[in-house]
Amino acid sequence: MDTPLALYTTLLGWQFYNHIWDVLAGVGIVFLPFLGALLASLVTDRMQGDAVEEAPRKSLIRVEARIWLMLFTAMVGAVPSGLTPLTAGSLSYTSPATAASPASPSTGTYGSAGFAAGPASVPVPPWWYLVISVSQGINRAVLAAMPDLQGLQEIEQLARIAYVQDPGLRLEASRFYTDCYIPAKSRLVDDNPHGIDPDQVNWLGGRHLIDTYYGDVRAASAVSGFPFDPARDLEWTSPPGHGWGKPTCRQWWTGAGADPGHGGLRKLLLDEIHTTAPGLTGKLVSILPGAVTPTFVEDHAIRAVLSQDPPSRIDTSLYDSRGTAGGVFDRLQNTAVNFGIFLSRIFVDLFTDMITLGLPIMHALILMSLFMLLPFGVIAASYNPSFLMTGAIALFSVSFWIPIWHMVEWSREQVMLSVFHDAAGNSLTNALMLLTGTAVVDTTKAMLVDLAFSTLFLGLP
């Protein structure tokens, strides 16, 4: 099967087919096309006005040929056959390998638990059994011939669900933002240095800030987990009652001088990632070029968490550092612009997720509906063999949506790698950082790429 859900919907669809066929056969509806063929032949003979001596023989030949053809169509394309059953054990789904997950993951025990409540075996008409087998074979052959995906979509989805769920840690991140990042960034602006990579100063753990300003800036109040240091905490002549001191921002971030259970704000945020988005850092390490260090990957994973749940300034004054109201309008204007970009990004993300995650589910349900309603189509077509070809083309077309979506997703990855690259030409690195919300690129261009390929994902089938 092409999707995990199709394992269930295929069996359920054919189970419903059998129930519907039994009901139609029980009330005699399945025999109406034969009666209709007989009456149509009689009417045709009378209208054509054949000679009396030739009419019975010609009519008998036509009716006999038509009935035999209808019987053949009914036997191979309508009546469920125990010779061609679909069984739960014969259906399988193999997750396609990606650069992030080269080995297809195990489905675990959910498969057997899910099939326990459904049919273990369902008889299927031979023609439709052949159509399903050929369609799945073609799909697997086409998918095997296509290049493997990098797994960018999986990483993007993991990055979106990463968040800080511990309220205490959210508060500590906001304190660090207020006590460390804002003062350090203000000093950086005042110094107006040149040649600094914006990527190293535009987030809490920017390497330039850690190496320079964070060594001098300290927490405004005691931080739990950092013991009192008389050489550093000169404002106290003796240890305070709680026993905690005011670490430098470098210590606070890296965990230097902290109790073993604290490890620094960076480690606490990284542990939160492992809880809310398990596997994110591992997949990033496995897919990024070998020259990229684990520290680099972890930093961008932390940035992804902070972008999903950004820390806020505890002191909410709108006045600028000079005590004037000149910054009020700029702040409001920047806030409005950022809010508009945020809403646009949210809309694009929701639309993209709805398409890429929802359509495979709809695909499995559409297949189930087609299987379930086939009895009505076969009978309405009066067991015409042409319906078997029409139905086969329809089922194959719907089944082939999976290779089409694979091609669209692969094309999207290639466009992301081609359009978004950093100064060193590291397209894969920058594309992944874009997907995790940490790259400094044209957000509008990224949204347009997502919208374009989401439209293809929806429109090509």
mmCIF file with all atom_site columns, N, CA and C in Angstrom, residues 150 407-421 427-428 430-432 445-446 448-450 452-453:
data_model
loop_
_atom_site.group_PDB
_atom_site.id
_atom_site.type_symbol
_atom_site.label_atom_id
_atom_site.label_alt_id
_atom_site.label_comp_id
_atom_site.label_asym_id
_atom_site.label_entity_id
_atom_site.label_seq_id
_atom_site.pdbx_PDB_ins_code
_atom_site.Cartn_x
_atom_site.Cartn_y
_atom_site.Cartn_z
_atom_site.occupancy
_atom_site.B_iso_or_equiv
_atom_site.pdbx_formal_charge
_atom_site.auth_seq_id
_atom_site.auth_comp_id
_atom_site.auth_asym_id
_atom_site.auth_atom_id
_atom_site.pdbx_PDB_model_num
ATOM 1  N N  . GLN A 1 150 ? 15.226 14.211 0.610  1.00 0.00 ? 150 GLN A N  1
ATOM 2  C CA . GLN A 1 150 ? 16.157 14.603 1.662  1.00 0.00 ? 150 GLN A CA 1
ATOM 3  C C  . GLN A 1 150 ? 15.510 14.525 3.040  1.00 0.00 ? 150 GLN A C  1
ATOM 4  N N  . MET A 1 407 ? 7.031  13.177 -6.502 1.00 0.00 ? 407 MET A N  1
ATOM 5  C CA . MET A 1 407 ? 7.748  14.004 -7.461 1.00 0.00 ? 407 MET A CA 1
ATOM 6  C C  . MET A 1 407 ? 7.655  15.479 -7.099 1.00 0.00 ? 407 MET A C  1
ATOM 7  N N  . VAL A 1 408 ? 6.459  15.921 -6.679 1.00 0.00 ? 408 VAL A N  1
ATOM 8  C CA . VAL A 1 408 ? 6.283  17.326 -6.295 1.00 0.00 ? 408 VAL A CA 1
ATOM 9  C C  . VAL A 1 408 ? 7.137  17.655 -5.075 1.00 0.00 ? 408 VAL A C  1
ATOM 10 N N  . GLU A 1 409 ? 7.151  16.777 -4.083 1.00 0.00 ? 409 GLU A N  1
ATOM 11 C CA . GLU A 1 409 ? 7.940  17.032 -2.880 1.00 0.00 ? 409 GLU A CA 1
ATOM 12 C C  . GLU A 1 409 ? 9.431  17.035 -3.196 1.00 0.00 ? 409 GLU A C  1
ATOM 13 N N  . TRP A 1 410 ? 9.878  16.129 -4.052 1.00 0.00 ? 410 TRP A N  1
ATOM 14 C CA . TRP A 1 410 ? 11.281 16.127 -4.445 1.00 0.00 ? 410 TRP A CA 1
ATOM 15 C C  . TRP A 1 410 ? 11.633 17.413 -5.197 1.00 0.00 ? 410 TRP A C  1
ATOM 16 N N  . SER A 1 411 ? 10.750 17.849 -6.088 1.00 0.00 ? 411 SER A N  1
ATOM 17 C CA . SER A 1 411 ? 10.988 19.096 -6.823 1.00 0.00 ? 411 SER A CA 1
ATOM 18 C C  . SER A 1 411 ? 11.046 20.280 -5.868 1.00 0.00 ? 411 SER A C  1
ATOM 19 N N  . ARG A 1 412 ? 10.175 20.286 -4.853 1.00 0.00 ? 412 ARG A N  1
ATOM 20 C CA . ARG A 1 412 ? 10.193 21.370 -3.867 1.00 0.00 ? 412 ARG A CA 1
ATOM 21 C C  . ARG A 1 412 ? 11.530 21.406 -3.137 1.00 0.00 ? 412 ARG A C  1
ATOM 22 N N  . GLU A 1 413 ? 12.030 20.243 -2.765 1.00 0.00 ? 413 GLU A N  1
ATOM 23 C CA . GLU A 1 413 ? 13.325 20.208 -2.086 1.00 0.00 ? 413 GLU A CA 1
ATOM 24 C C  . GLU A 1 413 ? 14.432 20.751 -2.986 1.00 0.00 ? 413 GLU A C  1
ATOM 25 N N  . GLN A 1 414 ? 14.403 20.380 -4.270 1.00 0.00 ? 414 GLN A N  1
ATOM 26 C CA . GLN A 1 414 ? 15.440 20.857 -5.178 1.00 0.00 ? 414 GLN A CA 1
ATOM 27 C C  . GLN A 1 414 ? 15.357 22.367 -5.375 1.00 0.00 ? 414 GLN A C  1
ATOM 28 N N  . VAL A 1 415 ? 14.138 22.897 -5.437 1.00 0.00 ? 415 VAL A N  1
ATOM 29 C CA . VAL A 1 415 ? 13.985 24.353 -5.561 1.00 0.00 ? 415 VAL A CA 1
ATOM 30 C C  . VAL A 1 415 ? 14.494 25.044 -4.303 1.00 0.00 ? 415 VAL A C  1
ATOM 31 N N  . MET A 1 416 ? 14.169 24.482 -3.128 1.00 0.00 ? 416 MET A N  1
ATOM 32 C CA . MET A 1 416 ? 14.658 25.063 -1.880 1.00 0.00 ? 416 MET A CA 1
ATOM 33 C C  . MET A 1 416 ? 16.183 25.075 -1.851 1.00 0.00 ? 416 MET A C  1
ATOM 34 N N  . LEU A 1 417 ? 16.795 23.995 -2.321 1.00 0.00 ? 417 LEU A N  1
ATOM 35 C CA . LEU A 1 417 ? 18.253 23.919 -2.323 1.00 0.00 ? 417 LEU A CA 1
ATOM 36 C C  . LEU A 1 417 ? 18.863 24.864 -3.350 1.00 0.00 ? 417 LEU A C  1
ATOM 37 N N  . SER A 1 418 ? 18.136 25.131 -4.436 1.00 0.00 ? 418 SER A N  1
ATOM 38 C CA . SER A 1 418 ? 18.666 25.995 -5.492 1.00 0.00 ? 418 SER A CA 1
ATOM 39 C C  . SER A 1 418 ? 18.487 27.473 -5.175 1.00 0.00 ? 418 SER A C  1
ATOM 40 N N  . VAL A 1 419 ? 17.346 27.814 -4.598 1.00 0.00 ? 419 VAL A N  1
ATOM 41 C CA . VAL A 1 419 ? 17.020 29.219 -4.372 1.00 0.00 ? 419 VAL A CA 1
ATOM 42 C C  . VAL A 1 419 ? 17.674 29.756 -3.113 1.00 0.00 ? 419 VAL A C  1
ATOM 43 N N  . PHE A 1 420 ? 17.701 28.955 -2.060 1.00 0.00 ? 420 PHE A N  1
ATOM 44 C CA . PHE A 1 420 ? 18.188 29.436 -0.771 1.00 0.00 ? 420 PHE A CA 1
ATOM 45 C C  . PHE A 1 420 ? 19.556 28.832 -0.477 1.00 0.00 ? 420 PHE A C  1
ATOM 46 N N  . HIS A 1 421 ? 20.556 29.677 -0.504 1.00 0.00 ? 421 HIS A N  1
ATOM 47 C CA . HIS A 1 421 ? 21.905 29.243 -0.156 1.00 0.00 ? 421 HIS A CA 1
ATOM 48 C C  . HIS A 1 421 ? 22.628 30.408 0.498  1.00 0.00 ? 421 HIS A C  1
ATOM 49 N N  . SER A 1 427 ? 23.750 25.275 0.184  1.00 0.00 ? 427 SER A N  1
ATOM 50 C CA . SER A 1 427 ? 22.309 25.355 -0.051 1.00 0.00 ? 427 SER A CA 1
ATOM 51 C C  . SER A 1 427 ? 21.536 24.464 0.905  1.00 0.00 ? 427 SER A C  1
ATOM 52 N N  . LEU A 1 428 ? 22.020 23.252 1.159  1.00 0.00 ? 428 LEU A N  1
ATOM 53 C CA . LEU A 1 428 ? 21.299 22.337 2.040  1.00 0.00 ? 428 LEU A CA 1
ATOM 54 C C  . LEU A 1 428 ? 21.239 22.887 3.452  1.00 0.00 ? 428 LEU A C  1
ATOM 55 N N  . ASN A 1 430 ? 21.416 26.063 4.456  1.00 0.00 ? 430 ASN A N  1
ATOM 56 C CA . ASN A 1 430 ? 20.547 27.224 4.582  1.00 0.00 ? 430 ASN A CA 1
ATOM 57 C C  . ASN A 1 430 ? 19.082 26.855 4.366  1.00 0.00 ? 430 ASN A C  1
ATOM 58 N N  . ALA A 1 431 ? 18.812 25.894 3.482  1.00 0.00 ? 431 ALA A N  1
ATOM 59 C CA . ALA A 1 431 ? 17.427 25.458 3.292  1.00 0.00 ? 431 ALA A CA 1
ATOM 60 C C  . ALA A 1 431 ? 16.872 24.839 4.568  1.00 0.00 ? 431 ALA A C  1
ATOM 61 N N  . LEU A 1 432 ? 17.678 24.044 5.235  1.00 0.00 ? 432 LEU A N  1
ATOM 62 C CA . LEU A 1 432 ? 17.222 23.444 6.490  1.00 0.00 ? 432 LEU A CA 1
ATOM 63 C C  . LEU A 1 432 ? 17.046 24.501 7.568  1.00 0.00 ? 432 LEU A C  1
ATOM 64 N N  . LYS A 1 445 ? 9.806  35.123 -0.420 1.00 0.00 ? 445 LYS A N  1
ATOM 65 C CA . LYS A 1 445 ? 10.182 34.126 -1.422 1.00 0.00 ? 445 LYS A CA 1
ATOM 66 C C  . LYS A 1 445 ? 9.902  32.716 -0.912 1.00 0.00 ? 445 LYS A C  1
ATOM 67 N N  . ALA A 1 446 ? 10.194 32.484 0.348  1.00 0.00 ? 446 ALA A N  1
ATOM 68 C CA . ALA A 1 446 ? 9.938  31.160 0.929  1.00 0.00 ? 446 ALA A CA 1
ATOM 69 C C  . ALA A 1 446 ? 8.449  30.844 0.922  1.00 0.00 ? 446 ALA A C  1
ATOM 70 N N  . LEU A 1 448 ? 6.206  32.044 -1.138 1.00 0.00 ? 448 LEU A N  1
ATOM 71 C CA . LEU A 1 448 ? 5.771  31.825 -2.516 1.00 0.00 ? 448 LEU A CA 1
ATOM 72 C C  . LEU A 1 448 ? 6.130  30.418 -2.989 1.00 0.00 ? 448 LEU A C  1
ATOM 73 N N  . VAL A 1 449 ? 7.309  29.946 -2.611 1.00 0.00 ? 449 VAL A N  1
ATOM 74 C CA . VAL A 1 449 ? 7.699  28.578 -2.969 1.00 0.00 ? 449 VAL A CA 1
ATOM 75 C C  . VAL A 1 449 ? 6.736  27.573 -2.350 1.00 0.00 ? 449 VAL A C  1
ATOM 76 N N  . ASP A 1 450 ? 6.408  27.770 -1.072 1.00 0.00 ? 450 ASP A N  1
ATOM 77 C CA . ASP A 1 450 ? 5.478  26.855 -0.401 1.00 0.00 ? 450 ASP A CA 1
ATOM 78 C C  . ASP A 1 450 ? 4.102  26.879 -1.061 1.00 0.00 ? 450 ASP A C  1
ATOM 79 N N  . ALA A 1 452 ? 3.355  27.760 -4.165 1.00 0.00 ? 452 ALA A N  1
ATOM 80 C CA . ALA A 1 452 ? 3.407  27.213 -5.519 1.00 0.00 ? 452 ALA A CA 1
ATOM 81 C C  . ALA A 1 452 ? 3.369  25.691 -5.500 1.00 0.00 ? 452 ALA A C  1
ATOM 82 N N  . PHE A 1 453 ? 4.162  25.096 -4.632 1.00 0.00 ? 453 PHE A N  1
ATOM 83 C CA . PHE A 1 453 ? 4.220  23.634 -4.626 1.00 0.00 ? 453 PHE A CA 1
ATOM 84 C C  . PHE A 1 453 ? 3.020  23.024 -3.910 1.00 0.00 ? 453 PHE A C  1
#
